[in-house]
mmCIF file of C-alpha atoms in Angstrom:
data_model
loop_
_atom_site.group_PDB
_atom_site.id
_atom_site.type_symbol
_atom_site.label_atom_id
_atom_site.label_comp_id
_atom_site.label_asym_id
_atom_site.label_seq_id
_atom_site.Cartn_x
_atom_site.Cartn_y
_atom_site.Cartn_z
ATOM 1 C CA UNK A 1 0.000 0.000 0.000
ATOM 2 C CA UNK A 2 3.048 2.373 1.226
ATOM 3 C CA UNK A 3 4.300 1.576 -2.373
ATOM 4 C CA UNK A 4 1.467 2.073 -4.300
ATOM 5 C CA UNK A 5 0.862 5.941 -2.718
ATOM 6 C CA UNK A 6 4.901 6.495 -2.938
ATOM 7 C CA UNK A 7 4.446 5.746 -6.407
ATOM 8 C CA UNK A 8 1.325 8.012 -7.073
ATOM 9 C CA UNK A 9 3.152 10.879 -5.728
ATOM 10 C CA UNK A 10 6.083 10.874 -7.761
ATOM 11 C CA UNK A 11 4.062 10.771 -10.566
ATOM 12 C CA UNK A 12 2.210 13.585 -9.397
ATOM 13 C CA UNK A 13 5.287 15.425 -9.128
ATOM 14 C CA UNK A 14 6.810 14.394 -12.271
ATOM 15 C CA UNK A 15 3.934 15.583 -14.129
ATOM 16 C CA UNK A 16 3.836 19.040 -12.396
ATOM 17 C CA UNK A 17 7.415 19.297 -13.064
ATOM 18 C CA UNK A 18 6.854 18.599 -16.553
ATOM 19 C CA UNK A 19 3.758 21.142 -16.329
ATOM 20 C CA UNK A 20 6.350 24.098 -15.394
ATOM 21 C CA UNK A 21 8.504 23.110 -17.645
ATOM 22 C CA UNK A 22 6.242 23.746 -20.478
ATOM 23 C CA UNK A 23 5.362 27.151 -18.855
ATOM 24 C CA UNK A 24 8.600 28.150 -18.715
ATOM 25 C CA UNK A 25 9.517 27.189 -22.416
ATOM 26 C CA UNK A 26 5.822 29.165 -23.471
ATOM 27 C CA UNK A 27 6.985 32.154 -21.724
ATOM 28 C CA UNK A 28 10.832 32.199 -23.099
ATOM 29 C CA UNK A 29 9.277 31.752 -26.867
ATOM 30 C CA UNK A 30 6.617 34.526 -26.137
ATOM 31 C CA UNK A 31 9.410 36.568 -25.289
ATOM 32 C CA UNK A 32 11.627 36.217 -27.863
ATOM 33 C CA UNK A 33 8.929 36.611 -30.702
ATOM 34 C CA UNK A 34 8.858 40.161 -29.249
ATOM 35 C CA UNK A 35 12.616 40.671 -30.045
ATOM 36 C CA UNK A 36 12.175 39.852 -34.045
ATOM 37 C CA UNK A 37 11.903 42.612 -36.740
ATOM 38 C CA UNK A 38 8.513 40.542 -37.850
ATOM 39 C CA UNK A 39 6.871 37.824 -37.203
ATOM 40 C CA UNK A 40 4.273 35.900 -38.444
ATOM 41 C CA UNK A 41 0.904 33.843 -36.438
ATOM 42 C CA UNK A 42 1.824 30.343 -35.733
ATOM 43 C CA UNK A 43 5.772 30.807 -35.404
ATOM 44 C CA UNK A 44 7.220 27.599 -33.408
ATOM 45 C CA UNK A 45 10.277 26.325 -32.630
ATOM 46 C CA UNK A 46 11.557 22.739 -30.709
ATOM 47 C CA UNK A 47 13.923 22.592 -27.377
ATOM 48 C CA UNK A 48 17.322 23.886 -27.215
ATOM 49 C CA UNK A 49 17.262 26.723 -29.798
ATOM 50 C CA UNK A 50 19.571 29.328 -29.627
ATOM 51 C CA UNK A 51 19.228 32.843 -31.416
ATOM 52 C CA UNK A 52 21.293 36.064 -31.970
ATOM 53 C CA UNK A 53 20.569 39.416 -32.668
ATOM 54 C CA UNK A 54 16.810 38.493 -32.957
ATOM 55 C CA UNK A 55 15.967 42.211 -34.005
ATOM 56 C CA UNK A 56 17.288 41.236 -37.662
ATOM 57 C CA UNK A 57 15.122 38.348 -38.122
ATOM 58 C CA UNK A 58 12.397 38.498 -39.878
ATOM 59 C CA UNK A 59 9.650 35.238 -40.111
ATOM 60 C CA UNK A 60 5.817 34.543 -42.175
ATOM 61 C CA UNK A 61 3.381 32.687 -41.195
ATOM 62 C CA UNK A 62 3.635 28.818 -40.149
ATOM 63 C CA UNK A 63 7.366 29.175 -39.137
ATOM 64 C CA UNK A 64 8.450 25.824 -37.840
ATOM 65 C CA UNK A 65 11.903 24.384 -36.735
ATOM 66 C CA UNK A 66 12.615 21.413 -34.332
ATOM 67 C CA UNK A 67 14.517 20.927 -31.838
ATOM 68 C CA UNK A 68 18.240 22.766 -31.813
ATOM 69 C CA UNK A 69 17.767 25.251 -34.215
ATOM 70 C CA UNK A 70 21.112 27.983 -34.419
ATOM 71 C CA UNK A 71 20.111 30.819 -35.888
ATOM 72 C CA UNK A 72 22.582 33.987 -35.492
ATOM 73 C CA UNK A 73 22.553 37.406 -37.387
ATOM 74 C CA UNK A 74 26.359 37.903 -36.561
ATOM 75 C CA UNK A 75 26.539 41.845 -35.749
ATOM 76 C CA UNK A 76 30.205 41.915 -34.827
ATOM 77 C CA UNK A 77 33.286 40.270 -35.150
ATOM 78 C CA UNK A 78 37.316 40.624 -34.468
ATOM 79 C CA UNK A 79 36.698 44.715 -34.731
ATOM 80 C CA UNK A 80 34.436 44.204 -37.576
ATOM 81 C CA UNK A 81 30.918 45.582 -37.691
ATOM 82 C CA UNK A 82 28.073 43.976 -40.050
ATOM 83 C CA UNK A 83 24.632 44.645 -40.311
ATOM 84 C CA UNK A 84 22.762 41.279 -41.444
ATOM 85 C CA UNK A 85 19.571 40.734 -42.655
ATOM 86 C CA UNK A 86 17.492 37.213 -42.334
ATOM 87 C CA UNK A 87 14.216 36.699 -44.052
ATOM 88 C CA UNK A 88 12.085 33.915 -43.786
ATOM 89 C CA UNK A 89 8.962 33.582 -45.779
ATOM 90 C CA UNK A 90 5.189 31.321 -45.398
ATOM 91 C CA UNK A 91 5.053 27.921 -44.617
ATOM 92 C CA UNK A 92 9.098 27.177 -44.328
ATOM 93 C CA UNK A 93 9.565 24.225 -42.273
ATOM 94 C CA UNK A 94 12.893 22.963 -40.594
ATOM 95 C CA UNK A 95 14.166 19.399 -39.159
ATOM 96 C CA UNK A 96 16.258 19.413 -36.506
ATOM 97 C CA UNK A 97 20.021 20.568 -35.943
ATOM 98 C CA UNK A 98 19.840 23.592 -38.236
ATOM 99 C CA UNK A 99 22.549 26.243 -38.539
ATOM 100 C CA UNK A 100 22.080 29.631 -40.147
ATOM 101 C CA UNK A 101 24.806 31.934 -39.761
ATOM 102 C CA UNK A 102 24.425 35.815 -41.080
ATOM 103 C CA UNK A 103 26.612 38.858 -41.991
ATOM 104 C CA UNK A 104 24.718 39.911 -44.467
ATOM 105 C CA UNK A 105 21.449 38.766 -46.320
ATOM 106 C CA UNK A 106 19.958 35.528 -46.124
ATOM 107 C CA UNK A 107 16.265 35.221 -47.502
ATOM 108 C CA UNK A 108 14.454 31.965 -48.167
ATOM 109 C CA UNK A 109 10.866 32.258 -49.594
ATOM 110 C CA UNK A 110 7.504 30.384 -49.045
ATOM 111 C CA UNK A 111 6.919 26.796 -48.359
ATOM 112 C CA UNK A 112 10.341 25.824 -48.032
ATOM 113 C CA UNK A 113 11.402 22.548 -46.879
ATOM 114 C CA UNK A 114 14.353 21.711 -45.198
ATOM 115 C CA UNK A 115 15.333 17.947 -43.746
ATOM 116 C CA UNK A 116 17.941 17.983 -40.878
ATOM 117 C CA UNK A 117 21.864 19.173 -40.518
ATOM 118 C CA UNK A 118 21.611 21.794 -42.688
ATOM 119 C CA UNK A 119 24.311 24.612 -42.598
ATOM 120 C CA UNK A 120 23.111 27.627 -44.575
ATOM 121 C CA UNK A 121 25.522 30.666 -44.232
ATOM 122 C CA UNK A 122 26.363 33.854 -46.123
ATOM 123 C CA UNK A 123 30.172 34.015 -45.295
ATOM 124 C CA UNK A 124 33.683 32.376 -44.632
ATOM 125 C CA UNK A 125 35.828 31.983 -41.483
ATOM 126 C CA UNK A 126 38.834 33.657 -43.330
ATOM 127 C CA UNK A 127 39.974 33.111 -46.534
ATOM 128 C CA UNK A 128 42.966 30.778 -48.111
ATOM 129 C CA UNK A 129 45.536 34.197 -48.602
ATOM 130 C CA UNK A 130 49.006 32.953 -47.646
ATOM 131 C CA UNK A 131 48.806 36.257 -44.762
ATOM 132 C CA UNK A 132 45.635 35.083 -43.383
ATOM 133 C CA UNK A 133 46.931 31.934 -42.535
ATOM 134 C CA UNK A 134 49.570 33.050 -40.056
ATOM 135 C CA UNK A 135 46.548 33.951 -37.993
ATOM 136 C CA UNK A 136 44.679 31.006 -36.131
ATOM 137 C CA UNK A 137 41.593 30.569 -37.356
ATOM 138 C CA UNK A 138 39.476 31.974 -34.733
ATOM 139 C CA UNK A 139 41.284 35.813 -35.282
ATOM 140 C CA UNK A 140 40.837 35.184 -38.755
ATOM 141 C CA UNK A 141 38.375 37.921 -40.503
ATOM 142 C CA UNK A 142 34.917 36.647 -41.676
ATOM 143 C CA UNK A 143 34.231 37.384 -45.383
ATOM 144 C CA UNK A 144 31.052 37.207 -47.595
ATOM 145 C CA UNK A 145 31.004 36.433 -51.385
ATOM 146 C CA UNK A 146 27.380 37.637 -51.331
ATOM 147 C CA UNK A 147 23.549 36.537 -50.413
ATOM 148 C CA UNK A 148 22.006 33.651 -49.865
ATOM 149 C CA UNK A 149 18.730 33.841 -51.908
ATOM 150 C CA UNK A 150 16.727 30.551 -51.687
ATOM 151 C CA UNK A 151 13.514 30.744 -53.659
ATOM 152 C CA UNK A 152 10.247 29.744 -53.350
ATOM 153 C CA UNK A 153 9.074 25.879 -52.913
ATOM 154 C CA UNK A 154 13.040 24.658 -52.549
ATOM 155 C CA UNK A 155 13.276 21.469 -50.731
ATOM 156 C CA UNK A 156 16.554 21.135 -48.950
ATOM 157 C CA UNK A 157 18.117 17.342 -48.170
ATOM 158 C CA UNK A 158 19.576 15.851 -45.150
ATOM 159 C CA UNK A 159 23.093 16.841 -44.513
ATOM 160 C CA UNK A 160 23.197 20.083 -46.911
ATOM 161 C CA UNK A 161 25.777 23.045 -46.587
ATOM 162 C CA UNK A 162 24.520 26.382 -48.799
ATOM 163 C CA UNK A 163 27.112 28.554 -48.591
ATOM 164 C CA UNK A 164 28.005 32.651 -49.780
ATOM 165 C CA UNK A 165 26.624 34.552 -52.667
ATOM 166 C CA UNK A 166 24.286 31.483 -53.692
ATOM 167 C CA UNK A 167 20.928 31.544 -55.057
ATOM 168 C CA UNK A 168 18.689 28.666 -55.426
ATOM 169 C CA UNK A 169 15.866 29.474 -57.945
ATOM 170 C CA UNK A 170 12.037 28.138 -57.639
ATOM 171 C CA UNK A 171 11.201 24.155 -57.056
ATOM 172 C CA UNK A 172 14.879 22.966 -56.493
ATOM 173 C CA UNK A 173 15.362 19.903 -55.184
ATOM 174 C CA UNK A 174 18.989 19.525 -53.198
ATOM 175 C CA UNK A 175 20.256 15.894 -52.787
ATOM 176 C CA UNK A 176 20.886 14.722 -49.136
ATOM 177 C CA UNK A 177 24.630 15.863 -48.120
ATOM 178 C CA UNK A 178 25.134 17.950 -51.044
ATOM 179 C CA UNK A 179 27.684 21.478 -51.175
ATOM 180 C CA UNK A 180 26.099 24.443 -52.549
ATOM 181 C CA UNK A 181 28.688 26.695 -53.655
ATOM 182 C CA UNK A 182 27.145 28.093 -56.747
ATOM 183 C CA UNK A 183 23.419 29.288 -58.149
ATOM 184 C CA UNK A 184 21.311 26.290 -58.341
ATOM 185 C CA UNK A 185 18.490 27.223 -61.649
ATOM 186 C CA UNK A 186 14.871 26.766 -60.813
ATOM 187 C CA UNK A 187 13.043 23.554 -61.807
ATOM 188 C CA UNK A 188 16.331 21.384 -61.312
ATOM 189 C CA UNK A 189 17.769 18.402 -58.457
ATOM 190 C CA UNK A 190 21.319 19.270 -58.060
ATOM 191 C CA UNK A 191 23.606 16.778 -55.644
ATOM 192 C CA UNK A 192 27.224 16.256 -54.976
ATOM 193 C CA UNK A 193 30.309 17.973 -53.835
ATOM 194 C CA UNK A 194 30.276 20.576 -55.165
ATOM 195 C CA UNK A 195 26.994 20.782 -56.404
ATOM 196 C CA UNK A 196 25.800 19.967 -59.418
ATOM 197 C CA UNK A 197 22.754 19.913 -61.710
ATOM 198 C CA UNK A 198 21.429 16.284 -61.709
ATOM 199 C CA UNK A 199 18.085 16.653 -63.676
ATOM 200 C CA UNK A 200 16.101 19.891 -65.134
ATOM 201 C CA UNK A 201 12.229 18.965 -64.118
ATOM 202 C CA UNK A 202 10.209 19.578 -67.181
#
């Protein structure tokens, strides 16, 4: 009998543990959808997320990313002063363990779909100059080639790095693990490392 009312009350603890857990994560989100430039109705995201300079962010509607989702609009680094830009459109949906990383512009448009792993950034840690090596690689400058533009209707692999002055035209599919490093056309699969046109969808 002890062991039968022992066990009801941990139970009832758990769950109203669990209970203010959930409260607490509300609140933190309801918080932090104050700090964005925009944002749309029905904006979610999973545990463990971790944002940066939220007041450059911009979401639509039906915003959705899982759990441990890295977004950061990068406002400063080694002396250096940016002023980035993210802009996320309708209906984009993320998996889990996403990393967007900002200097500049990144945009992605409506009803977007991207599997998990991703790494979508707009600039390099340093570049391969003979004088920039003699600096470790945490002093070294960070550099964009450019945008990221990603385009309505785009659905994004598993395992998938986009990186600097890339855009990704309307209905492209990206193969799982795949290396953006140049403009992907609309209506085509592209795959590989680096990435390359696969099939044109007619």
């Amino acid at each position: 009998m002890l062991k039968k009312i022992k066990n009801k009350v941990v139970n009832y603890l758990f769950l109203q543990i669990q209970e203010l857990q959930r409260k607490k994560e509300f609140q933190e989100l309801e918080s932090l959808k104050k700090q964005f430039k925009k944002v749309g109705v029905g904006f979610a995201l999973g545990r463990d997320y971790s944002v940066l300079n939220p007041q450059s962010m911009q979401f639509g509607d039906a915003f959705w990313a899982s759990h441990r989702f890295r977004i950061e609009a990068i406002s400063e680094y080694e002396n250096d002063r940016f002023d980035p830009c993210i802009i996320i459109g309708d209906n984009v949906v993320f998996n889990t363990d996403i990393h967007i990383g900002c200097i500049d512009k990144i945009e992605i448009g409506n009803n977007c779909l991207f599997a998990s792993r991703i790494y979508i950034t707009d600039h390099d840690h340093g570049d391969t100059a003979l004088n920039s090596l003699v600096l470790p690689p945490i002093k070294r400058k960070l550099i964009s080639k450019g945008p990221v533009i990603i385009k309505d209707n785009v659905w994004v692999g598993e395992g998938v790095a986009i990186l600097s002055g890339v855009t990704i035209g309307e209905n492209a599919i990206i193969a799982t693990n795949s290396v953006v490093t140049k403009d992907v056309p609309a209506n085509s699969v592209v795959g590989g490392i680096p990435a390359k046109v696969i099939k044109v969808i007619q």
